[in-house]
């Protein structure tokens, strides 16, 4: 197993609204290592997105602790969280987070340039990544014109462009048919060769042959944490 990247210790997140306090996640204790490909499942409202956004540094948490590489985050200020989101995590949301008015190629190049890569290096790496996600042929197309499956693969391409050690995808297959879902999961599985990949899904079946671990949530709590056998990965 790889290095421990994330550790949650009795972490809770509550939402306060006019109606009172709603439990998002409740006393979650979990440890995640590089090389894991983790499926997190649970019915709607069980806390999957809350957990994903807390681990992604997008949502704050109220109690407990989130450690990144052994370092507590509860005292992080705004700048620390900004750096965490920029350098440590790639987050893929169901609404893709792509630049709709830009071409496929420009979407990936801009993600690479944000990491500080020079123009020439970004051009080379963008081609590699776009071939990997099978969008190289569509590199000149505007992102808005892509199908749902292609948009989600472009979102993955942008995430892969970032050398962050953690990739979190919140229901990336929620809008996709079986064939496109399978492609997305295979790409995430490849990404897990050298990082921690966390996949939120309510379709465990589509991921079960690829993931190395299955965590289930119910009512904000962990009800299952099963290490699965690591499947053989075809060499690419
Ligand atoms: P899931 O992704 O599994 O559907 P969520 O993490 O979105 O679950 O939601 C967990 C719980 O937190 C639910 O009860 C939901 O209604 C509540 N919740 C989520 N987001 C908010 C919010 N912004 N304000 C208030 N309650 C929220
Ligand atoms: Mg959700």
Tab-separated table of N, CA and C in Angstrom, residues 64-154:
chain	number	residue	atom	x	y	z
A	64	UNK	N	-13.975	17.153	14.725
A	64	UNK	CA	-13.091	16.080	14.306
A	64	UNK	C	-11.910	16.669	13.568
A	65	UNK	N	-11.220	15.839	12.812
A	65	UNK	CA	-10.006	16.310	12.126
A	65	UNK	C	-9.855	15.636	10.778
A	66	UNK	N	-9.372	16.413	9.827
A	66	UNK	CA	-8.948	15.895	8.529
A	66	UNK	C	-7.446	16.121	8.428
A	67	UNK	N	-6.702	15.025	8.257
A	67	UNK	CA	-5.255	15.124	8.102
A	67	UNK	C	-4.892	14.920	6.637
A	68	UNK	N	-4.018	15.776	6.125
A	68	UNK	CA	-3.453	15.556	4.803
A	68	UNK	C	-1.983	15.233	4.987
A	69	UNK	N	-1.579	14.043	4.548
A	69	UNK	CA	-0.206	13.573	4.749
A	69	UNK	C	0.246	13.779	6.193
A	70	UNK	N	-0.652	13.426	7.111
A	70	UNK	CA	-0.324	13.490	8.526
A	70	UNK	C	-0.441	14.862	9.158
A	71	UNK	N	-0.784	15.844	8.340
A	71	UNK	CA	-0.829	17.221	8.838
A	71	UNK	C	-2.283	17.628	9.080
A	72	UNK	N	-2.621	18.050	10.313
A	72	UNK	CA	-4.013	18.448	10.573
A	72	UNK	C	-4.401	19.682	9.760
A	73	UNK	N	-5.670	19.733	9.366
A	73	UNK	CA	-6.134	20.850	8.540
A	73	UNK	C	-7.092	21.775	9.289
A	74	UNK	N	-7.413	21.414	10.538
A	74	UNK	CA	-8.461	22.178	11.223
A	74	UNK	C	-8.055	23.627	11.467
A	75	UNK	N	-6.748	23.898	11.403
A	75	UNK	CA	-6.328	25.287	11.612
A	75	UNK	C	-5.972	25.988	10.304
A	76	UNK	N	-6.273	25.335	9.180
A	76	UNK	CA	-6.002	25.955	7.884
A	76	UNK	C	-6.741	27.283	7.761
A	77	UNK	N	-6.066	28.285	7.199
A	77	UNK	CA	-6.776	29.531	6.861
A	77	UNK	C	-7.151	29.490	5.373
A	78	UNK	N	-7.768	30.561	4.900
A	78	UNK	CA	-8.237	30.587	3.516
A	78	UNK	C	-7.145	30.281	2.502
A	79	UNK	N	-5.959	30.827	2.744
A	79	UNK	CA	-4.844	30.606	1.826
A	79	UNK	C	-4.391	29.150	1.830
A	80	UNK	N	-4.382	28.539	3.021
A	80	UNK	CA	-4.002	27.117	3.112
A	80	UNK	C	-4.978	26.259	2.315
A	81	UNK	N	-6.275	26.556	2.463
A	81	UNK	CA	-7.284	25.769	1.732
A	81	UNK	C	-7.166	25.994	0.239
A	82	UNK	N	-6.845	27.211	-0.166
A	82	UNK	CA	-6.665	27.499	-1.590
A	82	UNK	C	-5.522	26.652	-2.163
A	83	UNK	N	-4.414	26.605	-1.424
A	83	UNK	CA	-3.277	25.802	-1.878
A	83	UNK	C	-3.622	24.317	-1.875
A	84	UNK	N	-4.380	23.895	-0.859
A	84	UNK	CA	-4.798	22.487	-0.799
A	84	UNK	C	-5.619	22.131	-2.038
A	85	UNK	N	-6.590	22.989	-2.366
A	85	UNK	CA	-7.423	22.724	-3.550
A	85	UNK	C	-6.604	22.782	-4.834
A	86	UNK	N	-5.616	23.669	-4.877
A	86	UNK	CA	-4.832	23.829	-6.098
A	86	UNK	C	-3.830	22.686	-6.288
A	87	UNK	N	-3.174	22.281	-5.209
A	87	UNK	CA	-2.037	21.370	-5.348
A	87	UNK	C	-2.322	19.922	-4.958
A	88	UNK	N	-3.304	19.709	-4.100
A	88	UNK	CA	-3.451	18.377	-3.518
A	88	UNK	C	-4.607	17.579	-4.106
A	89	UNK	N	-5.637	18.247	-4.599
A	89	UNK	CA	-6.844	17.539	-5.012
A	89	UNK	C	-7.304	17.955	-6.398
A	90	UNK	N	-7.676	16.958	-7.188
A	90	UNK	CA	-8.441	17.212	-8.416
A	90	UNK	C	-9.871	16.795	-8.125
A	91	UNK	N	-10.807	17.692	-8.348
A	91	UNK	CA	-12.202	17.403	-8.017
A	91	UNK	C	-13.029	17.406	-9.296
A	92	UNK	N	-13.733	16.318	-9.528
A	92	UNK	CA	-14.599	16.224	-10.707
A	92	UNK	C	-16.039	16.191	-10.228
A	93	UNK	N	-16.821	17.161	-10.677
A	93	UNK	CA	-18.211	17.184	-10.251
A	93	UNK	C	-19.119	16.753	-11.395
A	94	UNK	N	-20.362	16.492	-11.053
A	94	UNK	CA	-21.304	15.984	-12.050
A	94	UNK	C	-21.557	17.010	-13.150
A	95	UNK	N	-21.360	18.283	-12.834
A	95	UNK	CA	-21.575	19.300	-13.869
A	95	UNK	C	-20.289	19.622	-14.643
A	96	UNK	N	-19.345	18.707	-14.590
A	96	UNK	CA	-18.130	18.698	-15.437
A	96	UNK	C	-17.067	19.731	-15.066
A	97	UNK	N	-17.438	20.981	-14.828
A	97	UNK	CA	-16.423	21.984	-14.514
A	97	UNK	C	-15.470	22.256	-15.658
A	98	UNK	N	-15.954	22.129	-16.892
A	98	UNK	CA	-15.105	22.419	-18.052
A	98	UNK	C	-15.388	23.834	-18.554
A	99	UNK	N	-14.574	24.315	-19.483
A	99	UNK	CA	-14.772	25.643	-20.059
A	99	UNK	C	-15.575	25.458	-21.343
A	100	UNK	N	-16.891	25.706	-21.319
A	100	UNK	CA	-17.744	25.329	-22.448
A	100	UNK	C	-17.421	26.079	-23.732
A	101	UNK	N	-16.952	27.323	-23.609
A	101	UNK	CA	-16.687	28.113	-24.798
A	101	UNK	C	-15.331	27.828	-25.440
A	102	UNK	N	-14.498	27.052	-24.757
A	102	UNK	CA	-13.156	26.764	-25.281
A	102	UNK	C	-13.134	25.404	-25.967
A	103	UNK	N	-12.127	25.212	-26.802
A	103	UNK	CA	-11.999	23.909	-27.465
A	103	UNK	C	-11.561	22.861	-26.452
A	104	UNK	N	-11.720	21.625	-26.876
A	104	UNK	CA	-11.260	20.488	-26.078
A	104	UNK	C	-9.777	20.657	-25.738
A	105	UNK	N	-8.993	20.975	-26.753
A	105	UNK	CA	-7.550	21.129	-26.537
A	105	UNK	C	-7.258	22.272	-25.563
A	106	UNK	N	-7.934	23.403	-25.762
A	106	UNK	CA	-7.686	24.563	-24.892
A	106	UNK	C	-8.070	24.260	-23.446
A	107	UNK	N	-9.105	23.431	-23.256
A	107	UNK	CA	-9.502	23.039	-21.912
A	107	UNK	C	-8.362	22.330	-21.179
A	108	UNK	N	-7.679	21.458	-21.881
A	108	UNK	CA	-6.620	20.694	-21.230
A	108	UNK	C	-5.341	21.531	-21.112
A	109	UNK	N	-5.042	22.282	-22.168
A	109	UNK	CA	-3.849	23.134	-22.115
A	109	UNK	C	-3.963	24.131	-20.963
A	110	UNK	N	-5.144	24.729	-20.791
A	110	UNK	CA	-5.278	25.723	-19.719
A	110	UNK	C	-5.109	25.073	-18.353
A	111	UNK	N	-5.614	23.835	-18.203
A	111	UNK	CA	-5.428	23.137	-16.922
A	111	UNK	C	-3.939	22.871	-16.677
A	112	UNK	N	-3.216	22.537	-17.740
A	112	UNK	CA	-1.781	22.282	-17.600
A	112	UNK	C	-1.022	23.571	-17.300
A	113	UNK	N	-1.403	24.650	-17.967
A	113	UNK	CA	-0.719	25.933	-17.767
A	113	UNK	C	-0.908	26.423	-16.325
A	114	UNK	N	-2.081	26.089	-15.742
A	114	UNK	CA	-2.338	26.478	-14.349
A	114	UNK	C	-1.363	25.804	-13.391
A	115	UNK	N	-0.813	24.666	-13.783
A	115	UNK	CA	0.163	23.997	-12.921
A	115	UNK	C	1.550	24.600	-13.092
A	116	UNK	N	1.676	25.582	-13.993
A	116	UNK	CA	2.958	26.246	-14.177
A	116	UNK	C	3.751	25.701	-15.353
A	117	UNK	N	3.154	24.776	-16.099
A	117	UNK	CA	3.863	24.180	-17.231
A	117	UNK	C	4.006	25.199	-18.364
A	118	UNK	N	5.131	25.160	-19.092
A	118	UNK	CA	5.297	26.105	-20.198
A	118	UNK	C	4.470	25.639	-21.404
A	119	UNK	N	4.380	26.555	-22.397
A	119	UNK	CA	3.496	26.331	-23.534
A	119	UNK	C	3.843	25.042	-24.298
A	120	UNK	N	5.113	24.840	-24.521
A	120	UNK	CA	5.546	23.678	-25.316
A	120	UNK	C	5.281	22.378	-24.551
A	121	UNK	N	5.615	22.395	-23.283
A	121	UNK	CA	5.389	21.213	-22.450
A	121	UNK	C	3.909	20.881	-22.367
A	122	UNK	N	3.085	21.927	-22.239
A	122	UNK	CA	1.639	21.730	-22.122
A	122	UNK	C	1.074	21.134	-23.408
A	123	UNK	N	1.593	21.559	-24.549
A	123	UNK	CA	1.100	21.042	-25.830
A	123	UNK	C	1.378	19.541	-25.947
A	124	UNK	N	2.565	19.140	-25.527
A	124	UNK	CA	2.939	17.716	-25.600
A	124	UNK	C	2.085	16.880	-24.645
A	125	UNK	N	1.985	17.352	-23.413
A	125	UNK	CA	1.246	16.595	-22.395
A	125	UNK	C	-0.247	16.550	-22.725
A	126	UNK	N	-0.788	17.650	-23.276
A	126	UNK	CA	-2.209	17.696	-23.630
A	126	UNK	C	-2.532	16.620	-24.657
A	127	UNK	N	-1.636	16.439	-25.617
A	127	UNK	CA	-1.895	15.404	-26.619
A	127	UNK	C	-1.923	14.016	-25.973
A	128	UNK	N	-0.955	13.760	-25.085
A	128	UNK	CA	-0.918	12.465	-24.373
A	128	UNK	C	-2.229	12.210	-23.646
A	129	UNK	N	-2.659	13.221	-22.889
A	129	UNK	CA	-3.860	13.051	-22.072
A	129	UNK	C	-5.087	12.886	-22.960
A	130	UNK	N	-5.195	13.689	-23.990
A	130	UNK	CA	-6.385	13.619	-24.860
A	130	UNK	C	-6.441	12.298	-25.615
A	131	UNK	N	-5.283	11.727	-25.938
A	131	UNK	CA	-5.302	10.393	-26.554
A	131	UNK	C	-5.774	9.368	-25.533
A	132	UNK	N	-5.326	9.534	-24.298
A	132	UNK	CA	-5.710	8.590	-23.245
A	132	UNK	C	-7.228	8.574	-23.037
A	133	UNK	N	-7.855	9.741	-23.053
A	133	UNK	CA	-9.308	9.797	-22.821
A	133	UNK	C	-10.094	9.736	-24.143
A	134	UNK	N	-9.387	9.472	-25.220
A	134	UNK	CA	-9.996	9.295	-26.545
A	134	UNK	C	-10.752	10.530	-27.016
A	135	UNK	N	-10.127	11.688	-26.821
A	135	UNK	CA	-10.718	12.932	-27.321
A	135	UNK	C	-9.784	13.686	-28.256
A	136	UNK	N	-8.661	13.062	-28.611
A	136	UNK	CA	-7.688	13.772	-29.438
A	136	UNK	C	-8.296	14.156	-30.791
A	137	UNK	N	-9.107	13.264	-31.340
A	137	UNK	CA	-9.724	13.548	-32.644
A	137	UNK	C	-10.671	14.754	-32.552
A	138	UNK	N	-11.179	14.999	-31.368
A	138	UNK	CA	-12.154	16.091	-31.180
A	138	UNK	C	-11.501	17.330	-30.580
A	139	UNK	N	-10.175	17.428	-30.663
A	139	UNK	CA	-9.459	18.497	-29.948
A	139	UNK	C	-9.879	19.893	-30.371
A	140	UNK	N	-10.373	20.049	-31.623
A	140	UNK	CA	-10.746	21.381	-32.103
A	140	UNK	C	-12.195	21.743	-31.816
A	141	UNK	N	-12.946	20.805	-31.234
A	141	UNK	CA	-14.366	21.065	-31.000
A	141	UNK	C	-14.566	21.880	-29.720
A	142	UNK	N	-15.554	22.762	-29.746
A	142	UNK	CA	-15.873	23.501	-28.521
A	142	UNK	C	-16.487	22.549	-27.509
A	143	UNK	N	-16.091	22.709	-26.246
A	143	UNK	CA	-16.523	21.772	-25.201
A	143	UNK	C	-18.043	21.716	-25.089
A	144	UNK	N	-18.699	22.856	-25.319
A	144	UNK	CA	-20.162	22.901	-25.207
A	144	UNK	C	-20.837	21.960	-26.204
A	145	UNK	N	-20.137	21.637	-27.277
A	145	UNK	CA	-20.723	20.810	-28.344
A	145	UNK	C	-20.532	19.305	-28.110
A	146	UNK	N	-19.872	18.940	-27.032
A	146	UNK	CA	-19.607	17.520	-26.778
A	146	UNK	C	-20.831	16.828	-26.196
A	147	UNK	N	-20.878	15.508	-26.352
A	147	UNK	CA	-21.920	14.714	-25.690
A	147	UNK	C	-21.600	14.628	-24.189
A	148	UNK	N	-22.541	14.127	-23.415
A	148	UNK	CA	-22.322	14.006	-21.957
A	148	UNK	C	-21.102	13.154	-21.644
A	149	UNK	N	-20.987	12.028	-22.333
A	149	UNK	CA	-19.851	11.134	-22.081
A	149	UNK	C	-18.532	11.801	-22.421
A	150	UNK	N	-18.534	12.544	-23.541
A	150	UNK	CA	-17.309	13.244	-23.938
A	150	UNK	C	-16.975	14.364	-22.956
A	151	UNK	N	-17.996	15.079	-22.481
A	151	UNK	CA	-17.752	16.146	-21.495
A	151	UNK	C	-17.132	15.566	-20.225
A	152	UNK	N	-17.657	14.431	-19.800
A	152	UNK	CA	-17.124	13.857	-18.562
A	152	UNK	C	-15.689	13.379	-18.772
A	153	UNK	N	-15.389	12.870	-19.954
A	153	UNK	CA	-14.005	12.464	-20.238
A	153	UNK	C	-13.098	13.683	-20.308
A	154	UNK	N	-13.626	14.804	-20.796
A	154	UNK	CA	-12.830	16.041	-20.811
A	154	UNK	C	-12.580	16.523	-19.374
